[in-house]
Coordinates of C-alpha atoms and ligand atoms in Angstrom, one line a residue:
X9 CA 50.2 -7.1 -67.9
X10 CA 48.7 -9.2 -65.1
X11 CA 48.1 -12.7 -65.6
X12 CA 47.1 -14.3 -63.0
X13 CA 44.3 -12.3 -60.1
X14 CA 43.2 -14.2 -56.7
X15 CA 40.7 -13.5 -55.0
X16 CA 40.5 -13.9 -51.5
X17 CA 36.3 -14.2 -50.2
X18 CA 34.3 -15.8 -52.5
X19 CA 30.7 -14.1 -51.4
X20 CA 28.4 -11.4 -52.5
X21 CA 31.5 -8.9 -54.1
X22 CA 33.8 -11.6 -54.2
X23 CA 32.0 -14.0 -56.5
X24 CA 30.4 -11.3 -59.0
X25 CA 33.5 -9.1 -59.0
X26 CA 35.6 -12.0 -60.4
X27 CA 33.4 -13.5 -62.5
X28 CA 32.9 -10.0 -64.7
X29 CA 36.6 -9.7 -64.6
X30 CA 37.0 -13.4 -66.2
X31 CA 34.3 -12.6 -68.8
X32 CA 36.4 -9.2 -69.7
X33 CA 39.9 -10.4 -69.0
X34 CA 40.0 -13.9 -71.2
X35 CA 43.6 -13.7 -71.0
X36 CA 43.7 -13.7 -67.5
X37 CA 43.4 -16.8 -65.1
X38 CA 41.2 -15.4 -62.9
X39 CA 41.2 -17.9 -59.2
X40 CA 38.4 -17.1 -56.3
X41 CA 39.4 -18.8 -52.8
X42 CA 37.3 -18.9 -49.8
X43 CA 37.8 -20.8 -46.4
X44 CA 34.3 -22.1 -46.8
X45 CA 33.8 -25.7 -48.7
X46 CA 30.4 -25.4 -49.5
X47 CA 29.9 -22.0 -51.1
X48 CA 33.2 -22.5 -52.7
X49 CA 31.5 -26.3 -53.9
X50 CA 28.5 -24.2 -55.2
X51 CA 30.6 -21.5 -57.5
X52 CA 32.2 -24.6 -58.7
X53 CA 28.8 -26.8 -59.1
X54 CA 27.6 -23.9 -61.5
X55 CA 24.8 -22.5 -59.3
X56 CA 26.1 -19.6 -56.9
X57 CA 25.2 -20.1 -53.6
X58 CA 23.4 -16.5 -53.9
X59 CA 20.7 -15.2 -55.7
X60 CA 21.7 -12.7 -57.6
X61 CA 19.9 -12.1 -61.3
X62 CA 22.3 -13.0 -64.3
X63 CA 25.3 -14.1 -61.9
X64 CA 24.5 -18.3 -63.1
X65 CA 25.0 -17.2 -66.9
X66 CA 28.4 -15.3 -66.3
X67 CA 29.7 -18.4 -63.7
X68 CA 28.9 -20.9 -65.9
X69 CA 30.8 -19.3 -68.7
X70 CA 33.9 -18.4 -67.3
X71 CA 34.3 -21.9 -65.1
X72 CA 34.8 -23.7 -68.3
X73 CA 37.5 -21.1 -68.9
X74 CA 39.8 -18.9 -67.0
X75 CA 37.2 -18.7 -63.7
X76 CA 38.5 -20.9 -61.0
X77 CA 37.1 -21.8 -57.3
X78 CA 39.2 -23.3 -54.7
X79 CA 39.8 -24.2 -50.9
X80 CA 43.3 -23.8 -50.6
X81 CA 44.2 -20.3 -50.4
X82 CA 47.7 -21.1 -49.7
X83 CA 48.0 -22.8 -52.3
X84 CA 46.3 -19.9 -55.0
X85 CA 48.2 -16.8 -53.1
X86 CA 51.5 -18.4 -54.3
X87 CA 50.7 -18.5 -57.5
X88 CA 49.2 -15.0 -57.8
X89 CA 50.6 -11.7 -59.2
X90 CA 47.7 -9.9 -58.1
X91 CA 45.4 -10.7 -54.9
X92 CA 41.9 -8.9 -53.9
X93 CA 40.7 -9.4 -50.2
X94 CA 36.9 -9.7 -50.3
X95 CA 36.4 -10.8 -47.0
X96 CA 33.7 -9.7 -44.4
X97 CA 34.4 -6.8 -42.4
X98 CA 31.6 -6.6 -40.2
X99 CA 30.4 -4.7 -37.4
X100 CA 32.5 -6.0 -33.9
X101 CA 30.3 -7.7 -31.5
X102 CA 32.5 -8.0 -28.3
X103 CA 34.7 -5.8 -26.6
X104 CA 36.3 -2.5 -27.3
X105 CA 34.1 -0.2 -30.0
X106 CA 31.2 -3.5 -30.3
X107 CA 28.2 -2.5 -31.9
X108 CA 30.0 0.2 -34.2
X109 CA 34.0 -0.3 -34.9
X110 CA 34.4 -2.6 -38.2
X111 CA 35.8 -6.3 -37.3
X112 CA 39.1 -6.7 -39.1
X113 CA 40.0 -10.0 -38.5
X114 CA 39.5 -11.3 -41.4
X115 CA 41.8 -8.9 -42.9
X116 CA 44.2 -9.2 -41.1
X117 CA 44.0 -12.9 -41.5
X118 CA 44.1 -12.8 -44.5
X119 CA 47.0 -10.4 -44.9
X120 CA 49.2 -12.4 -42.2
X121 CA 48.0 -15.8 -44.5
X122 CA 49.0 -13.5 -47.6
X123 CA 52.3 -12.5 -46.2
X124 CA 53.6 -16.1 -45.3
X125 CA 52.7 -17.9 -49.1
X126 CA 53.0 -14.9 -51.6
X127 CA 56.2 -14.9 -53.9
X128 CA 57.6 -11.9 -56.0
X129 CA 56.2 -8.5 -57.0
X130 CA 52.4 -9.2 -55.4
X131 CA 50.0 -5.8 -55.8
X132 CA 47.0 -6.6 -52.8
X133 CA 44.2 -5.1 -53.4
X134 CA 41.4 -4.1 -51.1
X135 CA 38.1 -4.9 -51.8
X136 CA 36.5 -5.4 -48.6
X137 CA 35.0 -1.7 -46.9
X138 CA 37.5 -1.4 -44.4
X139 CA 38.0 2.1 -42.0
X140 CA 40.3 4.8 -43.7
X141 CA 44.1 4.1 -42.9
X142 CA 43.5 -0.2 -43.1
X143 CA 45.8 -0.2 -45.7
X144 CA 48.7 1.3 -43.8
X145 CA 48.2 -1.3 -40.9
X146 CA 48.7 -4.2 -44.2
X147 CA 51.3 -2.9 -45.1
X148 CA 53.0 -3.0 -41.6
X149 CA 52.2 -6.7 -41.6
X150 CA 53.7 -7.0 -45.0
X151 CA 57.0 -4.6 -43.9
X152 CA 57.6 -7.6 -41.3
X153 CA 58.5 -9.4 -44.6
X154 CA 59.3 -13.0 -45.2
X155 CA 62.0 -12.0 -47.8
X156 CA 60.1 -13.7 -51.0
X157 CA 57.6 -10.7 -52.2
X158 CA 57.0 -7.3 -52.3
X159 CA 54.2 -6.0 -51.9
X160 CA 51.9 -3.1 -52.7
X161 CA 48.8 -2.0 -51.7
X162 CA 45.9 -0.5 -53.2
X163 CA 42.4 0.3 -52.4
X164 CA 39.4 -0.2 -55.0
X165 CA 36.2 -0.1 -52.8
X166 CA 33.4 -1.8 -54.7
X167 CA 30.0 0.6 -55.5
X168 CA 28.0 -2.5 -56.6
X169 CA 24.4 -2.9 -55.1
X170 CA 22.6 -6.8 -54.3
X171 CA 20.1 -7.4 -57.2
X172 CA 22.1 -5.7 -59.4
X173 CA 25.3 -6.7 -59.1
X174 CA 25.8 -8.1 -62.9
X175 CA 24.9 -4.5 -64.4
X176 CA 26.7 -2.7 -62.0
X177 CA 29.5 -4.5 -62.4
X178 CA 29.2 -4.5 -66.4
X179 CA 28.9 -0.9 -66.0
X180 CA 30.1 0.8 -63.3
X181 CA 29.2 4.6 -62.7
X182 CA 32.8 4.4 -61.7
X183 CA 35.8 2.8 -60.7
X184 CA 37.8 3.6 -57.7
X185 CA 41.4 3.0 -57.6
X186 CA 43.3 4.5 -54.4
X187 CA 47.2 4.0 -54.2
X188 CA 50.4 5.5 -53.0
X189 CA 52.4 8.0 -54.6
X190 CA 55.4 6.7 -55.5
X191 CA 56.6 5.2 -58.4
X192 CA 55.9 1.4 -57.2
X193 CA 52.7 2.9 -56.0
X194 CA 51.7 4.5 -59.5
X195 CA 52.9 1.1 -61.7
X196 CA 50.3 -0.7 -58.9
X197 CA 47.4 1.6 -59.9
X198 CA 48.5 1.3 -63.5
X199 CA 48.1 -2.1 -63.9
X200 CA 45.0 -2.5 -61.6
X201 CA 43.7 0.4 -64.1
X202 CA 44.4 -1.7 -67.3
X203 CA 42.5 -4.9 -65.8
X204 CA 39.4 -2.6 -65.9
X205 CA 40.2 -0.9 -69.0
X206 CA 39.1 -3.9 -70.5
X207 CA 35.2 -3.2 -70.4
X208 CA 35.1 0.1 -68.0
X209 CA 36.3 3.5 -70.2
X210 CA 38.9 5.4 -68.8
X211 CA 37.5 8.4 -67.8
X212 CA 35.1 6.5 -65.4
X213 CA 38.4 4.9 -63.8
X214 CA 38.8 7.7 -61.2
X215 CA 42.4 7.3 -59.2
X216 CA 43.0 9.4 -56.1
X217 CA 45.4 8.6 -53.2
X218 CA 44.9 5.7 -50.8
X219 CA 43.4 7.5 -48.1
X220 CA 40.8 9.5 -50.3
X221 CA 39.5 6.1 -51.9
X222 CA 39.2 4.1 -48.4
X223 CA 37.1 7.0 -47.3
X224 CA 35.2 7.9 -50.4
X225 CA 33.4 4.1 -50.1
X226 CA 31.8 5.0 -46.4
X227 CA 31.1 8.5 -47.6
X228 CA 29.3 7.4 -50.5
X229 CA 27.5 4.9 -48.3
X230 CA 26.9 7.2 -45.6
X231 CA 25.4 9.9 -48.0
X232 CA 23.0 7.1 -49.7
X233 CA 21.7 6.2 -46.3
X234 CA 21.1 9.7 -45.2
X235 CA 18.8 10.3 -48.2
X236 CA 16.9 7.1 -47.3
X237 CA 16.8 8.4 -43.2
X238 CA 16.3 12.1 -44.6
X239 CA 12.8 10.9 -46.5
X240 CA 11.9 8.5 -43.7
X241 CA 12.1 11.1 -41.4
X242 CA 9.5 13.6 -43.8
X243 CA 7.4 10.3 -44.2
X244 CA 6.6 10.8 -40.1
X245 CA 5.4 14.2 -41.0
X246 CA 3.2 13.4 -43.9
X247 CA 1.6 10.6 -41.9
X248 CA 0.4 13.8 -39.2
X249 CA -0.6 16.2 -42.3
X250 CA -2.0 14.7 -45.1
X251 CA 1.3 15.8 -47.3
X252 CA 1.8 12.7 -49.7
X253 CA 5.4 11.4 -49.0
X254 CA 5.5 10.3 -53.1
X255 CA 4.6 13.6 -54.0
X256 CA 6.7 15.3 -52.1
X257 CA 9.8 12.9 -52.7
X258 CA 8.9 14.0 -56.6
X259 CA 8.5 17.9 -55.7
X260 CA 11.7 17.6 -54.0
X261 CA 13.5 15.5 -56.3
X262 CA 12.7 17.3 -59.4
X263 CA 15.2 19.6 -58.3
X264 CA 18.1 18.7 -60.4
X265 CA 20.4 19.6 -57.3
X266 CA 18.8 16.9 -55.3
X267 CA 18.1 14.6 -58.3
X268 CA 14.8 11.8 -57.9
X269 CA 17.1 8.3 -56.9
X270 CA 17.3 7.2 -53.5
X271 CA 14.1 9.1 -51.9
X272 CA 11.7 5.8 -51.6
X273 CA 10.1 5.6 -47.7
X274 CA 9.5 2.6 -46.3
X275 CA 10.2 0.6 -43.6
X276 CA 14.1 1.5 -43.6
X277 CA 17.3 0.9 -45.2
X278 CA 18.7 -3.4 -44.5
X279 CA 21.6 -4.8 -45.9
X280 CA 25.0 -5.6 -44.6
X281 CA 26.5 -2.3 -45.5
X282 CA 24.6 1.1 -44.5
X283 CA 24.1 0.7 -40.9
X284 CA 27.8 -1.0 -40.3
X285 CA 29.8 1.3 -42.7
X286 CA 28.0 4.6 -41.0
X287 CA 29.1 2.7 -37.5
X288 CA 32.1 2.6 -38.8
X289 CA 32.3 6.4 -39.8
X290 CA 30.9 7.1 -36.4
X291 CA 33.6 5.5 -34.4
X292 CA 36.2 6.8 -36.8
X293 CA 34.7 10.1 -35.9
X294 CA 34.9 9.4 -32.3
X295 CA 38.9 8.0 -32.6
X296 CA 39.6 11.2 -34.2
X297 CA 37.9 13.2 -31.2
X298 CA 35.4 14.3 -34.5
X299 CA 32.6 14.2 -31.3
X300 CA 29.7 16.4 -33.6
X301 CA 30.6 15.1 -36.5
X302 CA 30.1 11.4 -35.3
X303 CA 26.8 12.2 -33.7
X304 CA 25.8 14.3 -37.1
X305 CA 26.0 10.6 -38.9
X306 CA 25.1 8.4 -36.1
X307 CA 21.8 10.1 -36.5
X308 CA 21.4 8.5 -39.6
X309 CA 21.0 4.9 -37.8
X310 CA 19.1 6.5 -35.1
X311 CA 16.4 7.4 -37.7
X312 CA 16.6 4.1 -39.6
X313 CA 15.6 2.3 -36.4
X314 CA 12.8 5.0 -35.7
X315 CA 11.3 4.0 -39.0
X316 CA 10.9 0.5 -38.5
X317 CA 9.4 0.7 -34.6
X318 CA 7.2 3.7 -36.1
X319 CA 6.0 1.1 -38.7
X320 CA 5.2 -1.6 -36.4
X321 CA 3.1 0.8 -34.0
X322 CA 1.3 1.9 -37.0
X323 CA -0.3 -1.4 -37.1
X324 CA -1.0 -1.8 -33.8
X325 CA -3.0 1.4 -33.5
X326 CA -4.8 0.4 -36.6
X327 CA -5.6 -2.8 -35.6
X328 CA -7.1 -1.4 -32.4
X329 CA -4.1 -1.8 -30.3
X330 CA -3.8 -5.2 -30.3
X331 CA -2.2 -8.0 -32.6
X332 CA -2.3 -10.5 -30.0
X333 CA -3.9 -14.0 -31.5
X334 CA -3.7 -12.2 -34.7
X335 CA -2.2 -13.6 -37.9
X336 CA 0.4 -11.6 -39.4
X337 CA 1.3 -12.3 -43.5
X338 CA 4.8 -11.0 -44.4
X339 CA 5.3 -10.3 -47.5
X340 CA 8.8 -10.1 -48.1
X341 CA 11.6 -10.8 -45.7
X342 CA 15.0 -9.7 -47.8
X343 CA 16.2 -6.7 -47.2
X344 CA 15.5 -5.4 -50.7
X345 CA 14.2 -7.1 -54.1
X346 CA 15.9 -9.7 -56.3
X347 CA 18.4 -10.9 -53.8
X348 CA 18.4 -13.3 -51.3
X349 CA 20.5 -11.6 -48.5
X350 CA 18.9 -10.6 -45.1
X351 CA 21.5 -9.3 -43.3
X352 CA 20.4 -6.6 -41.6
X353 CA 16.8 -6.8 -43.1
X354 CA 13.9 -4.7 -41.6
X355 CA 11.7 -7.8 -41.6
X356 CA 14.0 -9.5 -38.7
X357 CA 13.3 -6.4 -35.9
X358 CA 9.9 -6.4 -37.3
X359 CA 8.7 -10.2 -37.4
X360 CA 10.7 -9.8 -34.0
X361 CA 8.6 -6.5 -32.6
X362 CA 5.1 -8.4 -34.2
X363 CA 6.3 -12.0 -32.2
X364 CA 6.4 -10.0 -28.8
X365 CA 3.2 -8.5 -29.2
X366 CA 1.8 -11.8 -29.8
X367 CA 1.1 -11.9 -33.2
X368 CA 1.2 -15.1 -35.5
X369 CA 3.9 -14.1 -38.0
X370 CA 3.5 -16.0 -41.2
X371 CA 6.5 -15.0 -43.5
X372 CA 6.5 -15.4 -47.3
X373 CA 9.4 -14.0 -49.8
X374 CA 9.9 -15.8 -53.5
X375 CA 13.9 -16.4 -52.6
X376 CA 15.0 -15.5 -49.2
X377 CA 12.7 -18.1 -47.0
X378 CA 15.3 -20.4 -46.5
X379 CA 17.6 -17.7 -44.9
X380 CA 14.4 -16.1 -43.2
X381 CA 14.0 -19.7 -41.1
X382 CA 17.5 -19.5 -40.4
X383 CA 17.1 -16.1 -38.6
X384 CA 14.2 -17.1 -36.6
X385 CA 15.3 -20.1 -35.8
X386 CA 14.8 -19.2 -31.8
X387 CA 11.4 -17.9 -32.4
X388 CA 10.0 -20.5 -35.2
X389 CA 7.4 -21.5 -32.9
X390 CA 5.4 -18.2 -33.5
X391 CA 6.7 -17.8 -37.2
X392 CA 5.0 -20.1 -40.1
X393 CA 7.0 -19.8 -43.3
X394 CA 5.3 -20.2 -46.7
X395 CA 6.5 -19.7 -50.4
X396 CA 3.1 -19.0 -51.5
X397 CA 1.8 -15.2 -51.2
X398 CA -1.5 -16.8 -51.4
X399 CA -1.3 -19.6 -48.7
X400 CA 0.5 -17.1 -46.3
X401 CA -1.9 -14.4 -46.3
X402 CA -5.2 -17.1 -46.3
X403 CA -6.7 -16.3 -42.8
X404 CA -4.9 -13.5 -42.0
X405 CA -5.8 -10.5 -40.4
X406 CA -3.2 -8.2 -42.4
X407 CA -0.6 -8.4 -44.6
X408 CA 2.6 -6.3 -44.2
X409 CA 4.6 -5.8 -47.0
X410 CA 8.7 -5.4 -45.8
X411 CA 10.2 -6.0 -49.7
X412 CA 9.5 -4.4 -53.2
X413 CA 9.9 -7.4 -55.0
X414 CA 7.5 -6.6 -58.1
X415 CA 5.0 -9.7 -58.3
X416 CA 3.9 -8.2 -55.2
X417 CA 2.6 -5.2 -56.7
X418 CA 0.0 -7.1 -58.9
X419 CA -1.1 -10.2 -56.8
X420 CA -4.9 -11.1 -57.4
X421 CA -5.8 -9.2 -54.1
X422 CA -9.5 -9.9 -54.7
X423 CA -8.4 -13.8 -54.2
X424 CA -6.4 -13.0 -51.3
X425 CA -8.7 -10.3 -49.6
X426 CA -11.5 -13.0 -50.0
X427 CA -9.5 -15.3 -47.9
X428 CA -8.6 -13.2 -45.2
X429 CA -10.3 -12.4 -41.9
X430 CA -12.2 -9.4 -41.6
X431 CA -11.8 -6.4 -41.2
X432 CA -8.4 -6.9 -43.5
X433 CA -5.7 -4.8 -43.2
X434 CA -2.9 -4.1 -45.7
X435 CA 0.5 -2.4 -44.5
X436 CA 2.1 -1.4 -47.6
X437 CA 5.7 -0.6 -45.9
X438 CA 7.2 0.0 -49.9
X439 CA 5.0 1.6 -51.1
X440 CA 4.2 -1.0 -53.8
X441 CA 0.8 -1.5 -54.3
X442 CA -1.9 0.8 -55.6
X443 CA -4.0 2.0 -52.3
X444 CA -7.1 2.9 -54.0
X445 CA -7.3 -0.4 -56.2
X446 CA -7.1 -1.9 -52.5
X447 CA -9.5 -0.2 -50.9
X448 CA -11.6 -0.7 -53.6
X449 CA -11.3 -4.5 -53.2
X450 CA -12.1 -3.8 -49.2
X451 CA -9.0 -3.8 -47.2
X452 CA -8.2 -1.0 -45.0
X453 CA -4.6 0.5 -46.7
X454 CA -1.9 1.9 -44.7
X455 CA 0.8 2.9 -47.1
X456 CA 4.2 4.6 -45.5
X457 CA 4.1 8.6 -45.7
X458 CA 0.7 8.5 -47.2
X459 CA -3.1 9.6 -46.2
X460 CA -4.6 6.2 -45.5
X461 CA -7.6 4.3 -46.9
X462 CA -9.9 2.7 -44.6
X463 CA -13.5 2.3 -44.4
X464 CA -13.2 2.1 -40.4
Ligands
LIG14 P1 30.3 -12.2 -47.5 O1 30.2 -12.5 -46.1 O2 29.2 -12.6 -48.5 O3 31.7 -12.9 -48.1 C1 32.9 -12.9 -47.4 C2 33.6 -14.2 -47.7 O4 34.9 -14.1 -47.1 C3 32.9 -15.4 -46.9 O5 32.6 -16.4 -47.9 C4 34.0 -15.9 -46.0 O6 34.0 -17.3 -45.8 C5 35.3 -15.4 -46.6 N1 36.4 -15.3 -45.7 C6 36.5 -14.7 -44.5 N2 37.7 -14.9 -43.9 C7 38.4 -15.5 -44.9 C8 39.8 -16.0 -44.9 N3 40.6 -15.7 -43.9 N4 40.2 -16.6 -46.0 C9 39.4 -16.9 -47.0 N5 38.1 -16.5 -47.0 C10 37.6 -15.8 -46.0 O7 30.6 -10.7 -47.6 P2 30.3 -9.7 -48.9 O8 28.9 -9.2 -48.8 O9 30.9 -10.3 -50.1 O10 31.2 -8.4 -48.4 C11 32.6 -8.5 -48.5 C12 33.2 -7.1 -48.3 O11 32.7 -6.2 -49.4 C13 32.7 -6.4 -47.1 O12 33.7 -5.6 -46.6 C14 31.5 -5.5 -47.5 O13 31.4 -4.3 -46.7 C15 32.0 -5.1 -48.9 N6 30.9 -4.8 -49.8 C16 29.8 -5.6 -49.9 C17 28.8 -5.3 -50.8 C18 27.5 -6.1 -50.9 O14 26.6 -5.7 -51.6 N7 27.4 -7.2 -50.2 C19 28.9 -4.2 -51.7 C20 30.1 -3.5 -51.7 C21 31.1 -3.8 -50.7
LIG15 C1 24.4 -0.4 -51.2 C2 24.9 0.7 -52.2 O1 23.8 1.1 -53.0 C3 26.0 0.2 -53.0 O2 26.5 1.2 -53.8 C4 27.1 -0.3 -52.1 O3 28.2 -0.9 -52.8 C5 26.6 -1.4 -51.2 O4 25.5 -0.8 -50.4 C6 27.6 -1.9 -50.1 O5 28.5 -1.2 -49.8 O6 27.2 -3.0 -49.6 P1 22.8 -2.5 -51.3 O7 22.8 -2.4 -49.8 O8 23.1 -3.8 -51.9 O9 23.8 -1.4 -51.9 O10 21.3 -2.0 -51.9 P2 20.6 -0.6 -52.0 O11 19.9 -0.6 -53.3 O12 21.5 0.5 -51.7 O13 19.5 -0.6 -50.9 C7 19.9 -0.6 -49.5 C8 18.6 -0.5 -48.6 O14 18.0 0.7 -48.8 C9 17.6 -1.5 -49.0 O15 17.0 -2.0 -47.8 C10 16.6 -0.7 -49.8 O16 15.3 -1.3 -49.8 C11 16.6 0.6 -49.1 N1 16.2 1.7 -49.9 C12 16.9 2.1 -51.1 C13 15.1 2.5 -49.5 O17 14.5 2.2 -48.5 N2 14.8 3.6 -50.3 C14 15.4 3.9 -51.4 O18 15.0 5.0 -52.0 C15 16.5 3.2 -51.8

């Protein structure tokens, strides 16, 4: 039985992941390092340095037990039996493959940092979404051996979503455990299997070989985002025909085959993981001289990026083709409810796309405004920034909405409609609010995929 677990990357899967397995695993001392002193000072203050709903109450609980934050990662990887690498693996900016091969250099940091301090039988886990075959080039590092550990290495992607994190990780649809098969491989995935044992039931505990379980994490990604691109794309058509993209999405989903989740339009999937882990597919693809299959998925971005230009045109033919001088109230600015995480949010292409066309951008989200100011740090001269719905949108000309968070479905829109200028317009890229309540109020409703309702 495992003892003592490391973690190496203390952010959004690093943090949660641990802190469930502290809470499950009491007998287990459960360490999370991370090269970064002040998120590691905010685990350790109590208060997570992300929003995430529930996370404080599990932290909290476990730091005054077997939960542990630290600095040195040296230090922590010497002293652990078993180590998961949570680090960022994002999409490479420079050189060969930028813009769609997966930076690993934190992984492989991590697994040269991993390889000089670790001591005895050491099972390294990944956690990070890495390309299919990462863990063959860690264990090359690891072959070049410093003579105190051996090593084996397993692959358990992680299925949790932002703003859910806590209940996904209480109860996972499943668990993915990927190892080799030998006997040291099998004992590996044995005890990686009894850690989750503790809370997760067996048969949800699925363990395939390494190579399936590295790939099953950007498939399952991929096939998530190509729902999202795949209703986007019909919300273009319903815009042209009067079909109602929420009826349809039920029509279609009703069909047990397709099932209902996952077929919301808007104004396209954000987050740090769809758009890099399909890049990442693509140029796997693309290594693998895969050329149609790699365009098949790269379609998927292609879309994505469609839908949020296609929104932002919307307006500006509604607003008769100009938003110059015209003030702009965001609503919303993470890229999805009840997190604070922007990475790859809509809202920063479109705040960006409504800046150049001269808009005044006024941006308002209940949790993410501090990273929002962050983003637009080169542009805050044409971006205002307010924590109230109400102050943002007072003198606007329209109000976008670019994140479901629910108190923005039942604002007092009479109070807000009365302060704004005339004629008002409301861009409901979620799909959130009810258009007919709004209209009724006055403004002139643009929901995504859906007949408008305007008085003009
Ligand atoms: P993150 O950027 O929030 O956290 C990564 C952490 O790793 C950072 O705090 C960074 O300082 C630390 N780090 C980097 N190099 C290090 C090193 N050499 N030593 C110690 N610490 C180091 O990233 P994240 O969102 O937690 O994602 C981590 C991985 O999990 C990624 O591969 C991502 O694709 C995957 N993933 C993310 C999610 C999600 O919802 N965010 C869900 C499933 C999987
Ligand atoms: C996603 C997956 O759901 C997780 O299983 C996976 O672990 C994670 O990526 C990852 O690898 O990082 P996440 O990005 O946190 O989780 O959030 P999702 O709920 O998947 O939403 C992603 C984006 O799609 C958001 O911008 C959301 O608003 C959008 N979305 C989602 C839609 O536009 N329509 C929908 O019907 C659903």
């Amino acid at each position: 039985m495992i003892k003592r677990v490391l973690c190496i990357g203390a952010g959004y899967v690093g943090g949660p992941t641990m802190a469930i397995i502290a809470k499950h695993c009491p007998g287990v001392e459960v360490v999370v390092a991370d090269i970064n002193p002040e998120r590691i000072g905010a685990w350790r203050s109590g208060t997570p340095p992300i929003y995430e709903p529930g996370l404080e109450a599990v932290v909290r609980e476990g730091l005054g037990r077997n939960l542990h934050f630290t600095t040195e990662v040296e230090a922590a990887i010497a002293n652990a039996e078993m180590i998961f690498v949570s680090v960022n693996t994002p999409t490479k900016t420079y050189g060969h493959g930028a813009g769609r091969a997966a930076d690993l250099q934190h992984v492989e940091q991590t697994a040269r940092t991993i390889l000089r301090h670790a001591r005895g039988d050491v099972v390294v886990v990944e956690k990070s979404t890495v390309p299919v075959r990462t863990a063959e080039a860690m264990e090359r590092i690891f072959r070049s051996g410093n003579g105190q550990a051996r090593f084996e290495v397993l692959s358990n992607p992680e299925f949790l979503a932002e703003g859910t994190a806590v209940r996904d990780l209480e109860e996972p649809g499943r668990v993915l455990i990927g190892g080799r098969e030998t006997e040291a491989g099998r004992a590996a995935v044995e005890a990686l299997v009894e850690v989750y044992a503790h809370w997760v039931p067996r048969e949800r505990i699925l363990t395939t070989n390494i190579w399936s379980s590295e790939l099953s994490k950007l498939v399952a990604n991929a096939f998530l985002a190509q729902r999202i691109s795949s209703i986007n794309s019909v919300s273009a058509v319903c815009e042209q025909t009067e079909a109602d993209i929420l009826e349809v999405s039920r029509a279609v989903g009703a069909d047990s085959r397709i099932g209902p989740l996952f077929l919301r339009a808007g104004v396209g999937f954000g987050g740090s993981c769809f758009q890099k882990d399909i890049q990442n597919l693509v140029y796997l693809c693309e290594y693998y001289g895969l050329e149609e299959v790699a365009r098949y998925w790269d379609a998927v971005v292609t879309m994505n990026q469609y839908q949020k230009r296609r929104f932002v045109r919307r307006m500006i033919t509604a607003m008769f083709n100009t938003l110059a001088g015209k003030r702009i109230a965001v609503f919303g600015f993470a890229f999805k409810a009840n997190t604070d995480d922007i990475r790859d949010s809509p809202a920063l292409e479109i705040c960006r796309d409504l800046v150049n066309e001269h808009a005044h951008v006024c941006v308002t989200d209940p949790q993410a405004l501090d990273n929002a100011r962050l983003a637009l740090v080169d542009i805050d001269r044409s971006v205002a920034f307010e924590l109230d719905p109400y102050s943002a949108a007072e003198g606007a000309h329209a109000i976008a909405v670019l994140t479901d968070w629910e108190e923005y479905r039942n604002l007092d829109y009479a109070r807000i409609y009365a302060s704004m200028e005339k004629p008002a317009f409301f861009f409901d890229g979620r799909n959130m609010v009810d258009a007919e309540r709004l209209h009724g109020i006055g403004f002139n409703v643009y929901s995504v995929g859906r007949p408008p309702h305007t008085t003009l």
